Amino acid sequence: MSSSTDSPTLTTETTQLSPQPDTETAKPTKKITLKSSDNQIFEVEESVAMEFATVKSFFEDSPSTDTVPLPNVTAKPLSQVIEFCKEQIKFKANPDEAQKKKYNAEFVTEKSDKDLVDMIPVANYLEIKDLLDVLNQAVADRIENKSVEYVRSFFGIDNDFTAEEEAALRREHAWAYEGVDED
Amino acid sequence: MTSSSPSHLQLSFNSSTRKKSSPVDVVFGNDDFLSEILSHLPAKTVLELKLISKKWLSIISHPSFAIRHSYLNPHTISGFLLNVSYHFKKPSSYRFVSIDGKSVVHVSPDFLLFDPDKPGSTYVSQSCNGLLLCSRRTRYSAERTKPTQYYVFNPTTRQFVVLTPPSGDGIRSNRLQLVFDPSKSPHYKVLCIHYFKSLLEIHVYSSETRIWKLSLKQETFDSLCVNLNNGVSWNGAIHWISPTGKGFCFLLDEQRLQSMPSPPLPESWEANSFRYFGESGGKLHFIGLLTREQKPDTIVMDANVSPELSDDKLTGSSSSNIGSQYVVVYAMEKGCSKWFVKYHLDVNAIVMAYPEIISDQDPTVSPCFVIGSIFVSSFIDENNEEGALLVINMPGEIISYSFKHRRFKNLFSFHPYKHYSCHALRFTETLSLV
């Protein structure tokens, strides 16, 4: 996990990642073209694209379109989201809860903090509820039981409380901060 | 009851508000994304994160966040709040014990001094998905006429409200009952049950309206048939059962009483074999001690006994009275109107693990604690790691038995005290509003 090194400096970056290589062109399944905000083209199978509620309704509204523009989505998180959905399709065909759980856990474990965080608005925009739950839980797990200072640096947040305000807050919740882990 | 199931995050981000925004800025410039992440954290962690920044403080403090968080984390039991009394040898106290017995916390004496206006000793009578129903009696004779003060208290957030139950027309006996399930509604209800001779009145308080309403008045009620102390909220109704297995319930929405089925107890069942009545994991439970002869046919011999206990050993120790018993857990599923035997435990297994339960025949025993019997303090069904857990009061300690792992575990030792009485309340951390 590369969490501690890259998290405090979450900045906009130009993604260098190339689009998913299209290895399955031989198959006669229908492909749908997605275009990211940074003008990368992704060809995905229709079944995968239909996992994205936003794309699905786009097609329902204008069935003749061949390319779906995704103006809010950059290529890197989109490629990861596509990777996730491809696997979910397989689990839909052959339900195996244990394997699915295992895959979901591995999917988030190998991602950097930034990758996880970057995927959240994409999963939300594309309305992929399962992925959104997995991501929210994964980010939550990474900050659980961590110090306030760690969480601030994780999200790149500055402390805007005065010393007095902070002390008052700590007093107010003294029981929650010190109660159950001591003794 | 108003059902509040906050809708799932449904927003698309507005790229026009930020120029060249990276997704990171979008996530952490957007309260809804942040609030969803925080909803996946335990209540205690969330409270700590109020210190991150003013923005986080405002998100976490918002009532809608508390509602969403409790809705997503409705029944996470983290341990037990033990109310221990040592029969005048030591002042009674509260302890927090984690569900695996690994962490024991002496709850600080000011834990229940949440109301600075009313000093005095507070008693926790009920715990319901994170909220506590507390009462405070005035101790001194000069103030004896003052009514008991009641509270609904959230120990996690330390918020509380004062309840003033209706007095009832000259009826002295009343019982309060807290009803709260954040997976159904963010609002709780409190029942005030008045009964006297054949009259029964039930007033219901709703945290949504903040008022008490007379919900039921029945003049032909037989108050002797049940114990109105041990009300259990389950399936939209409050259930009461007598040690003989006869019970009834009060349907909250329909505001009427209804009889409930009795567990299939043996004919020779005696009231003093009753041990526990409660709810867990969406099921209602009735626990009793059955003798070998009373044992229902459905119980397979020794099915729940640890593998190292051979049949010979078990029958060998069954000569003592206690060893010839079974702890039997009857359960009733939601939408079902029948009890069935869900779990059972051969008492010999307890005797093998804790021989002192029969060997220690101390004649100076307090009348409140009979050596040679099994006292069930709590029962949790389908707890994730440990499976179903039975909490048993033993001489000098409290133990749990996991039906899944067939293992006993010490939860808390009262050393050097052997005789005590202990009330184990399930403890849940919640941000729920009071």
Coordinates of C-alpha atoms in Angstrom, one line a residue:
Chain A
M1 CA 0.0 0.0 0.0
S2 CA 1.5 3.3 -1.0
S3 CA -0.9 5.2 1.2
S4 CA 1.4 7.3 3.5
T5 CA 3.6 8.5 0.7
D6 CA 1.2 9.8 -1.8
S7 CA -1.8 10.8 0.2
P8 CA -0.9 14.1 1.7
T9 CA -0.1 15.5 -1.8
L10 CA -3.2 14.7 -3.7
T11 CA -3.0 17.0 -6.6
T12 CA -4.4 17.1 -10.1
E13 CA -2.3 15.2 -12.5
T14 CA -2.4 14.5 -16.1
T15 CA -3.0 10.8 -16.4
Q16 CA -0.4 9.0 -18.5
L17 CA -2.3 5.8 -18.5
S18 CA -3.2 4.5 -21.8
P19 CA -6.8 3.3 -22.5
Q20 CA -7.6 -0.3 -21.8
P21 CA -6.2 -2.4 -24.6
D22 CA -9.1 -3.9 -26.4
T23 CA -8.2 -7.6 -26.4
E24 CA -11.7 -8.9 -27.2
T25 CA -12.3 -7.5 -30.6
A26 CA -12.8 -10.9 -32.0
K27 CA -16.0 -11.4 -30.1
P28 CA -19.1 -10.3 -31.9
T29 CA -20.6 -8.7 -28.7
K30 CA -21.7 -5.1 -29.1
K31 CA -19.2 -2.5 -27.9
I32 CA -19.9 0.9 -26.5
T33 CA -17.5 3.8 -26.7
L34 CA -16.9 5.9 -23.6
K35 CA -15.0 9.2 -23.9
S36 CA -13.3 10.5 -20.7
S37 CA -12.9 14.2 -20.0
D38 CA -9.2 14.0 -21.0
N39 CA -10.3 12.6 -24.4
Q40 CA -9.4 9.0 -23.9
I41 CA -11.5 6.5 -25.7
F42 CA -12.7 3.3 -23.9
E43 CA -14.4 0.5 -25.8
V44 CA -16.4 -1.6 -23.4
E45 CA -18.8 -4.4 -23.9
E46 CA -22.4 -3.4 -23.7
S47 CA -23.1 -5.5 -20.7
V48 CA -20.3 -3.7 -18.8
A49 CA -21.5 -0.3 -19.9
M50 CA -25.0 -1.1 -18.8
E51 CA -23.7 -1.5 -15.2
F52 CA -23.3 2.3 -15.3
A53 CA -26.8 3.6 -14.7
T54 CA -25.8 7.0 -16.1
V55 CA -24.6 5.5 -19.4
K56 CA -27.6 3.2 -19.5
S57 CA -30.1 6.1 -19.3
F58 CA -28.0 8.1 -21.8
F59 CA -28.6 5.2 -24.3
E60 CA -32.2 5.0 -23.5
D61 CA -32.6 8.7 -24.2
S62 CA -30.6 8.7 -27.4
P63 CA -30.2 5.1 -28.7
S64 CA -28.5 6.2 -31.9
T65 CA -25.4 7.6 -30.2
D66 CA -22.2 5.6 -30.7
T67 CA -19.9 7.5 -28.2
V68 CA -20.9 8.5 -24.7
P69 CA -19.0 11.6 -23.5
L70 CA -18.2 11.5 -19.8
P71 CA -17.2 15.1 -19.1
N72 CA -16.7 14.6 -15.4
V73 CA -14.6 11.5 -15.5
T74 CA -10.8 11.2 -16.2
A75 CA -9.2 8.2 -17.7
K76 CA -7.4 6.6 -14.8
P77 CA -10.3 6.2 -12.4
L78 CA -12.6 5.3 -15.3
S79 CA -10.3 2.4 -16.3
Q80 CA -10.3 1.1 -12.8
V81 CA -14.1 1.4 -12.5
I82 CA -14.4 -0.5 -15.8
E83 CA -12.0 -3.2 -14.4
F84 CA -14.2 -3.6 -11.3
C85 CA -17.5 -3.8 -13.3
K86 CA -16.1 -6.4 -15.7
E87 CA -15.5 -8.7 -12.7
Q88 CA -18.9 -7.9 -11.2
I89 CA -20.5 -9.1 -14.5
K90 CA -18.8 -12.5 -14.1
F91 CA -20.2 -12.7 -10.5
K92 CA -23.6 -11.9 -11.9
A93 CA -23.4 -14.8 -14.3
N94 CA -21.9 -17.2 -11.7
P95 CA -22.9 -16.0 -8.2
D96 CA -20.2 -16.8 -5.6
E97 CA -20.5 -14.5 -2.6
A98 CA -17.2 -15.6 -1.1
Q99 CA -15.2 -15.1 -4.3
K100 CA -16.9 -11.7 -4.9
K101 CA -16.0 -10.6 -1.4
K102 CA -12.5 -11.7 -1.9
Y103 CA -12.2 -9.9 -5.2
N104 CA -13.7 -6.7 -3.8
A105 CA -11.3 -6.8 -0.9
E106 CA -8.3 -7.3 -3.2
F107 CA -9.5 -4.7 -5.6
V108 CA -9.4 -2.0 -2.9
T109 CA -6.3 -3.3 -1.1
E110 CA -4.0 -2.9 -4.1
K111 CA -5.2 0.7 -4.8
S112 CA -3.4 3.7 -3.5
D113 CA -5.3 6.1 -1.2
K114 CA -5.5 8.6 -4.1
D115 CA -6.9 6.0 -6.5
L116 CA -9.6 5.0 -4.1
V117 CA -10.6 8.6 -3.4
D118 CA -10.5 9.4 -7.1
M119 CA -12.9 6.6 -7.9
I120 CA -15.6 7.8 -5.5
P121 CA -17.0 10.7 -7.6
V122 CA -16.7 8.5 -10.7
A123 CA -18.7 5.6 -9.1
N124 CA -21.2 8.2 -7.9
Y125 CA -21.6 9.9 -11.3
L126 CA -21.9 6.6 -13.1
E127 CA -24.3 5.4 -10.3
I128 CA -22.6 2.1 -9.5
K129 CA -23.9 1.6 -6.0
D130 CA -22.0 -1.6 -5.2
L131 CA -18.7 0.0 -6.0
L132 CA -19.6 3.2 -4.1
D133 CA -20.2 1.1 -1.0
V134 CA -17.0 -0.8 -1.4
L135 CA -15.0 2.4 -1.9
N136 CA -16.6 4.3 1.0
Q137 CA -15.9 1.3 3.3
A138 CA -12.4 1.0 2.0
V139 CA -11.6 4.7 2.7
A140 CA -13.3 4.5 6.1
D141 CA -11.2 1.4 6.9
R142 CA -8.0 3.3 6.1
I143 CA -8.8 6.1 8.5
E144 CA -10.4 4.1 11.3
N145 CA -8.4 4.2 14.6
K146 CA -6.0 6.7 13.2
S147 CA -5.0 9.9 14.9
V148 CA -6.6 13.2 14.0
E149 CA -3.3 14.3 12.6
Y150 CA -3.0 11.3 10.4
V151 CA -6.5 11.8 9.0
R152 CA -5.8 15.5 8.3
S153 CA -2.7 14.6 6.3
F154 CA -4.6 11.8 4.6
F155 CA -7.1 14.2 3.2
G156 CA -4.7 17.2 3.0
I157 CA -6.8 19.2 5.4
D158 CA -5.6 22.2 7.5
N159 CA -6.6 22.5 11.1
D160 CA -8.8 25.6 11.3
F161 CA -9.6 25.4 15.0
T162 CA -8.0 27.7 17.5
A163 CA -6.3 26.0 20.4
E164 CA -9.2 27.1 22.7
E165 CA -11.8 25.6 20.3
E166 CA -10.0 22.4 20.0
A167 CA -9.6 22.1 23.8
A168 CA -13.3 22.8 24.2
L169 CA -14.2 20.1 21.7
R170 CA -11.9 17.5 23.4
R171 CA -13.6 18.3 26.8
E172 CA -17.0 17.9 25.3
H173 CA -16.3 14.4 24.2
A174 CA -13.8 13.3 26.8
W175 CA -15.8 10.1 27.3
A176 CA -15.7 9.2 23.7
Y177 CA -12.0 10.0 23.3
E178 CA -10.8 8.3 26.4
G179 CA -13.5 6.0 27.6
V180 CA -13.6 2.6 26.1
D181 CA -10.0 2.0 25.1
E182 CA -8.5 2.6 28.4
D183 CA -8.1 0.5 31.6
Chain B
M1 CA -44.4 4.9 13.0
T2 CA -42.7 7.2 10.5
S3 CA -40.2 5.2 8.5
S4 CA -37.2 7.2 7.6
S5 CA -34.8 5.5 5.2
P6 CA -32.6 8.4 4.0
S7 CA -32.3 8.0 0.3
H8 CA -29.0 7.0 -1.1
L9 CA -26.6 9.6 -2.3
Q10 CA -28.1 10.9 -5.5
L11 CA -26.2 13.8 -6.8
S12 CA -24.0 14.6 -9.7
F13 CA -21.2 16.9 -9.2
N14 CA -21.3 20.3 -10.6
S15 CA -18.1 20.9 -12.5
S16 CA -18.9 24.5 -13.1
T17 CA -18.3 25.4 -9.4
R18 CA -14.6 24.5 -9.7
K19 CA -12.2 25.1 -12.4
K20 CA -10.1 22.2 -13.4
S21 CA -11.1 20.4 -10.2
S22 CA -9.4 17.1 -9.5
P23 CA -11.7 14.3 -8.2
V24 CA -10.0 14.7 -4.8
D25 CA -11.2 18.2 -4.5
V26 CA -14.6 17.1 -5.7
V27 CA -14.8 14.5 -3.0
F28 CA -13.6 16.7 -0.2
G29 CA -15.2 19.8 -1.4
N30 CA -18.5 17.9 -1.4
D31 CA -20.1 17.3 1.9
D32 CA -22.2 14.4 0.7
F33 CA -19.2 12.3 -0.4
L34 CA -17.5 12.9 2.9
S35 CA -20.6 12.2 4.9
E36 CA -21.0 8.8 3.1
I37 CA -17.4 7.8 4.0
L38 CA -18.0 8.8 7.6
S39 CA -21.2 6.8 7.7
H40 CA -19.1 3.7 7.3
L41 CA -17.1 4.4 10.4
P42 CA -18.0 3.4 14.0
A43 CA -19.7 6.0 16.1
K44 CA -16.8 6.5 18.4
T45 CA -14.3 7.2 15.5
V46 CA -16.7 9.6 14.0
L47 CA -16.9 11.6 17.2
E48 CA -13.1 11.8 17.3
L49 CA -13.1 13.1 13.7
K50 CA -15.0 16.2 14.8
L51 CA -11.6 17.6 15.6
I52 CA -10.4 17.4 12.0
S53 CA -11.7 20.8 10.9
K54 CA -14.7 23.1 11.2
K55 CA -16.2 21.7 8.1
W56 CA -16.0 18.1 9.4
L57 CA -17.4 19.3 12.7
S58 CA -20.4 20.8 11.0
I59 CA -21.0 17.7 8.9
I60 CA -20.8 15.3 11.8
S61 CA -22.9 17.5 14.1
H62 CA -25.8 17.7 11.6
P63 CA -28.9 15.8 12.7
S64 CA -29.3 14.3 9.2
F65 CA -25.8 12.7 9.5
A66 CA -26.7 11.1 12.9
I67 CA -29.9 9.7 11.4
R68 CA -28.1 8.3 8.3
H69 CA -25.3 6.9 10.4
S70 CA -27.6 5.1 12.9
Y71 CA -29.7 3.8 10.0
L72 CA -26.6 2.2 8.4
N73 CA -25.2 0.9 11.7
P74 CA -28.4 0.0 13.6
H75 CA -27.5 -3.0 15.8
T76 CA -23.8 -3.1 16.3
I77 CA -23.3 -4.6 19.8
S78 CA -19.9 -3.7 21.1
G79 CA -20.2 -5.2 24.6
F80 CA -22.1 -5.2 27.8
L81 CA -22.7 -2.6 30.4
L82 CA -22.7 -4.5 33.7
N83 CA -24.5 -3.2 36.6
V84 CA -22.9 -5.0 39.5
S85 CA -24.0 -5.0 43.1
Y86 CA -22.0 -6.8 45.8
H87 CA -24.7 -7.2 48.4
F88 CA -23.6 -4.3 50.6
K89 CA -20.0 -5.3 50.7
K90 CA -19.0 -2.7 48.2
P91 CA -21.0 0.1 46.4
S92 CA -22.6 -1.1 43.2
S93 CA -20.9 0.1 40.1
Y94 CA -21.1 0.0 36.3
R95 CA -18.5 -1.8 34.1
F96 CA -18.1 -1.9 30.4
V97 CA -17.0 -5.3 29.0
S98 CA -16.3 -5.9 25.3
I99 CA -18.1 -8.7 23.8
D100 CA -15.0 -10.9 23.6
G101 CA -14.1 -10.1 27.2
K102 CA -10.8 -8.7 26.1
S103 CA -11.3 -5.2 27.3
V104 CA -12.9 -4.3 30.6
V105 CA -13.4 -0.7 31.4
H106 CA -14.3 0.7 34.8
V107 CA -16.9 3.2 33.7
S108 CA -16.0 6.4 35.5
P109 CA -18.3 7.4 38.3
D110 CA -19.3 10.5 36.4
F111 CA -20.5 8.4 33.5
L112 CA -24.1 8.7 34.7
L113 CA -23.7 12.3 36.1
F114 CA -24.8 13.7 32.8
D115 CA -27.5 15.9 34.4
P116 CA -25.6 18.5 36.4
D117 CA -28.8 19.9 37.8
K118 CA -29.7 16.7 39.6
P119 CA -26.9 15.1 41.5
G120 CA -27.7 11.7 42.9
S121 CA -27.4 8.1 41.9
T122 CA -28.7 7.1 38.5
Y123 CA -29.9 3.6 37.7
V124 CA -29.9 2.3 34.1
S125 CA -33.0 0.1 33.7
Q126 CA -32.9 -0.6 30.0
S127 CA -30.6 -0.4 27.0
C128 CA -32.0 -0.3 23.5
N129 CA -29.8 -0.1 20.4
G130 CA -27.5 2.5 22.0
L131 CA -30.0 4.5 24.0
L132 CA -30.3 4.0 27.8
L133 CA -33.4 4.4 29.9
C134 CA -32.3 5.8 33.2
S135 CA -34.0 6.7 36.4
R136 CA -33.0 8.7 39.4
R137 CA -34.7 8.4 42.7
T138 CA -34.4 11.1 45.3
R139 CA -32.8 9.5 48.4
Y140 CA -33.5 11.8 51.2
S141 CA -36.6 11.6 53.3
A142 CA -37.4 15.3 53.0
E143 CA -37.7 14.9 49.3
R144 CA -39.3 11.5 49.2
T145 CA -42.5 12.8 47.8
K146 CA -40.7 14.0 44.6
P147 CA -41.4 11.7 41.7
T148 CA -38.7 9.6 40.1
Q149 CA -36.8 11.4 37.4
Y150 CA -36.5 9.6 34.1
Y151 CA -34.1 10.1 31.3
V152 CA -33.3 8.8 27.8
F153 CA -29.5 9.0 27.6
N154 CA -27.1 8.4 24.8
P155 CA -23.8 7.5 26.5
T156 CA -21.8 7.8 23.2
T157 CA -22.8 11.4 22.5
R158 CA -23.7 12.1 26.2
Q159 CA -26.9 13.7 25.1
F160 CA -30.0 13.2 27.2
V161 CA -33.6 14.2 27.6
V162 CA -35.7 14.3 30.7
L163 CA -39.0 12.4 30.6
T164 CA -42.0 13.3 32.7
P165 CA -44.3 10.3 32.5
P166 CA -48.0 10.9 33.0
S167 CA -48.9 10.3 36.7
G168 CA -51.9 8.0 36.1
D169 CA -55.1 8.5 38.1
G170 CA -54.0 7.5 41.5
I171 CA -52.2 4.4 40.2
R172 CA -48.9 4.0 41.9
S173 CA -47.3 1.1 39.9
N174 CA -45.8 2.2 36.7
R175 CA -43.2 0.7 34.4
L176 CA -41.3 2.5 31.6
Q177 CA -40.3 0.7 28.4
L178 CA -38.0 2.2 25.8
V179 CA -38.6 1.2 22.1
F180 CA -35.9 2.1 19.6
D181 CA -34.8 0.6 16.3
P182 CA -32.8 3.0 14.1
S183 CA -33.1 0.7 11.1
K184 CA -36.9 1.3 11.2
S185 CA -37.1 4.9 12.5
P186 CA -34.8 7.5 13.9
H187 CA -37.4 8.3 16.5
Y188 CA -37.8 6.3 19.7
K189 CA -40.9 5.6 21.8
V190 CA -41.3 5.2 25.5
L191 CA -44.2 3.3 27.0
C192 CA -45.5 4.1 30.5
I193 CA -47.5 1.2 31.8
H194 CA -49.8 1.8 34.7
Y195 CA -51.6 -1.1 36.3
F196 CA -53.6 -1.5 39.4
K197 CA -55.9 -4.5 40.2
S198 CA -57.7 -5.0 36.9
L199 CA -56.9 -1.7 35.3
L200 CA -54.2 -1.3 32.7
E201 CA -53.2 1.9 31.0
I202 CA -50.5 2.3 28.5
H203 CA -49.3 5.8 27.6
V204 CA -46.9 6.2 24.7
Y205 CA -44.3 9.0 24.3
S206 CA -42.8 9.6 20.9
S207 CA -39.5 11.5 20.4
E208 CA -40.9 12.8 17.2
T209 CA -43.8 14.7 18.7
R210 CA -42.4 14.9 22.3
I211 CA -45.8 14.3 23.8
W212 CA -47.4 11.5 25.8
K213 CA -50.6 10.0 24.6
L214 CA -52.9 7.5 26.2
S215 CA -52.8 4.6 23.9
L216 CA -54.7 1.9 25.7
K217 CA -57.0 1.6 28.7
Q218 CA -58.3 -1.8 29.7
E219 CA -60.4 -2.4 32.8
T220 CA -60.4 -6.2 32.7
F221 CA -56.7 -6.9 32.9
D222 CA -55.2 -9.6 35.0
S223 CA -52.0 -8.0 36.1
L224 CA -51.0 -11.1 38.2
C225 CA -50.5 -13.3 35.2
V226 CA -47.4 -11.7 33.8
N227 CA -44.3 -9.8 35.0
L228 CA -44.6 -6.4 33.5
N229 CA -41.0 -5.7 34.3
N230 CA -39.4 -7.7 31.5
G231 CA -41.0 -6.2 28.5
V232 CA -39.2 -7.0 25.2
S233 CA -39.6 -4.9 22.1
W234 CA -39.8 -7.1 19.0
N235 CA -41.6 -7.0 15.7
G236 CA -43.5 -3.8 16.3
A237 CA -44.9 -4.9 19.6
I238 CA -43.8 -5.1 23.3
H239 CA -43.9 -8.6 24.6
W240 CA -44.3 -9.7 28.2
I241 CA -44.1 -13.3 29.4
S242 CA -44.5 -15.0 32.7
P243 CA -42.0 -17.6 34.0
T244 CA -44.7 -20.2 33.2
G245 CA -44.5 -19.2 29.5
K246 CA -47.8 -17.4 29.3
G247 CA -47.5 -14.1 27.5
F248 CA -49.1 -11.3 25.7
C249 CA -48.0 -8.3 23.6
F250 CA -49.0 -4.7 22.9
L251 CA -49.1 -3.9 19.3
L252 CA -47.7 -0.3 19.0
D253 CA -49.4 0.7 15.7
E254 CA -52.7 -0.9 16.3
Q255 CA -52.7 0.1 20.0
R256 CA -54.2 -3.1 21.3
L257 CA -53.2 -6.2 23.3
Q258 CA -52.8 -9.6 21.8
S259 CA -52.0 -13.0 23.3
M260 CA -48.7 -14.6 22.2
P261 CA -47.9 -18.3 21.7
S262 CA -46.3 -20.1 24.6
P263 CA -43.0 -21.9 24.1
P264 CA -43.4 -25.7 23.9
L265 CA -42.4 -26.3 27.6
P266 CA -42.7 -29.7 29.1
E267 CA -45.8 -30.5 31.3
S268 CA -43.7 -30.7 34.4
W269 CA -42.2 -27.2 33.8
E270 CA -41.9 -25.1 36.9
A271 CA -41.7 -21.3 37.0
N272 CA -38.3 -21.3 38.8
S273 CA -36.7 -22.9 35.8
F274 CA -37.3 -19.8 33.8
R275 CA -34.0 -17.9 33.1
Y276 CA -34.2 -15.3 30.4
F277 CA -36.6 -13.5 28.0
G278 CA -35.2 -11.2 25.3
E279 CA -34.7 -10.2 21.7
S280 CA -31.6 -10.5 19.5
G281 CA -30.9 -10.7 15.8
G282 CA -34.6 -10.2 14.9
K283 CA -35.7 -13.2 17.0
L284 CA -37.4 -13.5 20.3
H285 CA -35.8 -15.8 22.9
F286 CA -37.1 -17.7 25.9
I287 CA -34.4 -19.5 27.9
G288 CA -35.0 -22.1 30.6
L289 CA -33.4 -25.0 32.5
L290 CA -34.8 -28.4 31.6
T291 CA -34.0 -31.6 33.3
R292 CA -32.8 -34.7 31.3
E293 CA -36.3 -36.1 31.6
Q294 CA -37.9 -32.9 30.4
K295 CA -35.6 -32.6 27.4
P296 CA -37.5 -32.3 24.1
D297 CA -36.9 -35.1 21.6
T298 CA -35.4 -32.7 19.2
I299 CA -32.3 -32.3 21.4
V300 CA -29.6 -34.6 20.3
M301 CA -27.6 -35.7 23.3
D302 CA -24.3 -33.9 23.8
A303 CA -24.5 -32.0 20.5
N304 CA -23.2 -28.9 22.1
V305 CA -20.6 -30.3 24.4
S306 CA -17.0 -29.6 23.8
P307 CA -15.3 -32.5 21.9
E308 CA -12.9 -33.2 24.8
L309 CA -15.8 -34.1 27.1
S310 CA -16.5 -37.8 26.6
D311 CA -19.9 -39.3 27.2
D312 CA -18.5 -41.2 30.2
K313 CA -17.3 -38.1 31.9
L314 CA -20.6 -36.5 31.3
T315 CA -22.8 -39.2 32.6
G316 CA -20.3 -39.7 35.5
S317 CA -21.0 -36.2 36.8
S318 CA -24.7 -36.2 36.2
S319 CA -25.3 -37.7 39.6
S320 CA -25.3 -34.2 41.0
N321 CA -28.6 -32.3 40.6
I322 CA -27.1 -29.5 38.5
G323 CA -25.5 -31.8 36.0
S324 CA -28.7 -33.3 34.9
Q325 CA -29.9 -30.2 33.3
Y326 CA -29.9 -28.4 30.0
V327 CA -30.0 -24.8 29.2
V328 CA -32.6 -24.6 26.4
V329 CA -33.0 -21.6 24.1
Y330 CA -36.4 -21.3 22.5
A331 CA -36.6 -18.9 19.6
M332 CA -39.4 -17.3 17.6
E333 CA -38.7 -15.9 14.1
K334 CA -40.3 -12.8 12.7
G335 CA -43.5 -13.5 10.9
C336 CA -43.7 -16.8 12.7
S337 CA -46.2 -17.6 15.4
K338 CA -44.3 -20.7 16.8
W339 CA -41.4 -21.2 19.1
F340 CA -38.8 -23.8 18.4
V341 CA -35.7 -25.1 20.2
K342 CA -32.8 -23.2 18.6
Y343 CA -29.9 -24.0 20.9
H344 CA -29.2 -26.1 24.0
L345 CA -26.3 -26.6 26.3
D346 CA -25.7 -29.5 28.5
V347 CA -25.0 -28.1 32.0
N348 CA -22.4 -30.8 32.4
A349 CA -20.2 -28.9 30.0
I350 CA -20.3 -25.9 32.4
V351 CA -19.6 -28.2 35.3
M352 CA -16.6 -29.7 33.6
A353 CA -15.2 -26.3 32.7
Y354 CA -16.1 -24.7 36.0
P355 CA -16.1 -27.4 38.7
E356 CA -16.4 -24.8 41.5
I357 CA -20.1 -24.3 40.5
I358 CA -20.9 -27.5 42.4
S359 CA -18.0 -28.0 44.8
D360 CA -18.3 -24.6 46.3
Q361 CA -21.2 -25.0 48.7
D362 CA -20.7 -22.0 50.9
P363 CA -23.3 -21.9 53.6
T364 CA -23.0 -18.2 54.0
V365 CA -24.2 -17.6 50.5
S366 CA -26.4 -14.6 50.0
P367 CA -30.0 -15.6 49.5
C368 CA -29.9 -13.8 46.2
F369 CA -27.4 -16.2 44.7
V370 CA -28.1 -19.9 44.9
I371 CA -25.0 -21.9 44.3
G372 CA -25.7 -24.9 42.2
S373 CA -27.8 -23.3 39.6
I374 CA -27.3 -21.5 36.3
F375 CA -28.2 -17.9 35.8
V376 CA -28.5 -16.5 32.3
S377 CA -27.6 -12.8 32.1
S378 CA -28.0 -12.2 28.4
F379 CA -28.2 -13.9 25.0
I380 CA -27.0 -12.6 21.7
D381 CA -28.0 -14.4 18.5
E382 CA -25.8 -14.4 15.4
N383 CA -23.0 -12.2 16.6
N384 CA -20.5 -12.2 13.7
E385 CA -17.3 -13.6 15.1
E386 CA -18.5 -15.6 18.1
G387 CA -21.9 -16.8 16.7
A388 CA -24.7 -17.1 19.3
L389 CA -23.5 -16.1 22.7
L390 CA -25.0 -17.1 26.1
V391 CA -23.9 -15.0 29.0
I392 CA -23.9 -16.8 32.3
N393 CA -23.4 -15.5 35.9
M394 CA -21.1 -17.9 37.8
P395 CA -19.8 -17.7 41.3
G396 CA -17.3 -14.8 41.3
E397 CA -17.4 -14.3 37.5
I398 CA -19.4 -13.8 34.4
I399 CA -18.7 -16.1 31.5
S400 CA -19.9 -16.4 27.9
Y401 CA -20.5 -19.5 25.9
S402 CA -20.2 -19.5 22.1
F403 CA -22.5 -22.0 20.5
K404 CA -20.5 -21.7 17.3
H405 CA -17.1 -22.5 18.8
R406 CA -18.4 -24.5 21.8
R407 CA -16.2 -22.5 24.0
F408 CA -16.5 -20.7 27.3
K409 CA -14.8 -17.4 27.9
N410 CA -14.4 -15.4 31.0
L411 CA -16.0 -12.0 30.5
F412 CA -15.4 -10.4 33.9
S413 CA -14.1 -11.5 37.3
F414 CA -15.5 -10.1 40.5
H415 CA -12.5 -11.2 42.5
P416 CA -12.3 -11.2 45.5
Y417 CA -16.1 -11.1 45.7
K418 CA -17.9 -14.4 45.0
H419 CA -21.5 -13.2 45.5
Y420 CA -22.9 -10.5 43.5
S421 CA -25.8 -9.7 41.4
C422 CA -25.3 -8.5 37.9
H423 CA -27.5 -7.1 35.3
A424 CA -25.9 -7.2 31.8
L425 CA -27.2 -4.6 29.4
R426 CA -26.2 -4.9 25.8
F427 CA -24.1 -1.9 24.7
T428 CA -24.2 -0.2 21.3
E429 CA -22.4 2.9 20.3
T430 CA -24.7 5.1 18.3
L431 CA -24.9 8.7 17.2
S432 CA -28.7 8.5 17.5
L433 CA -30.4 11.6 18.6
V434 CA -32.4 11.7 21.9

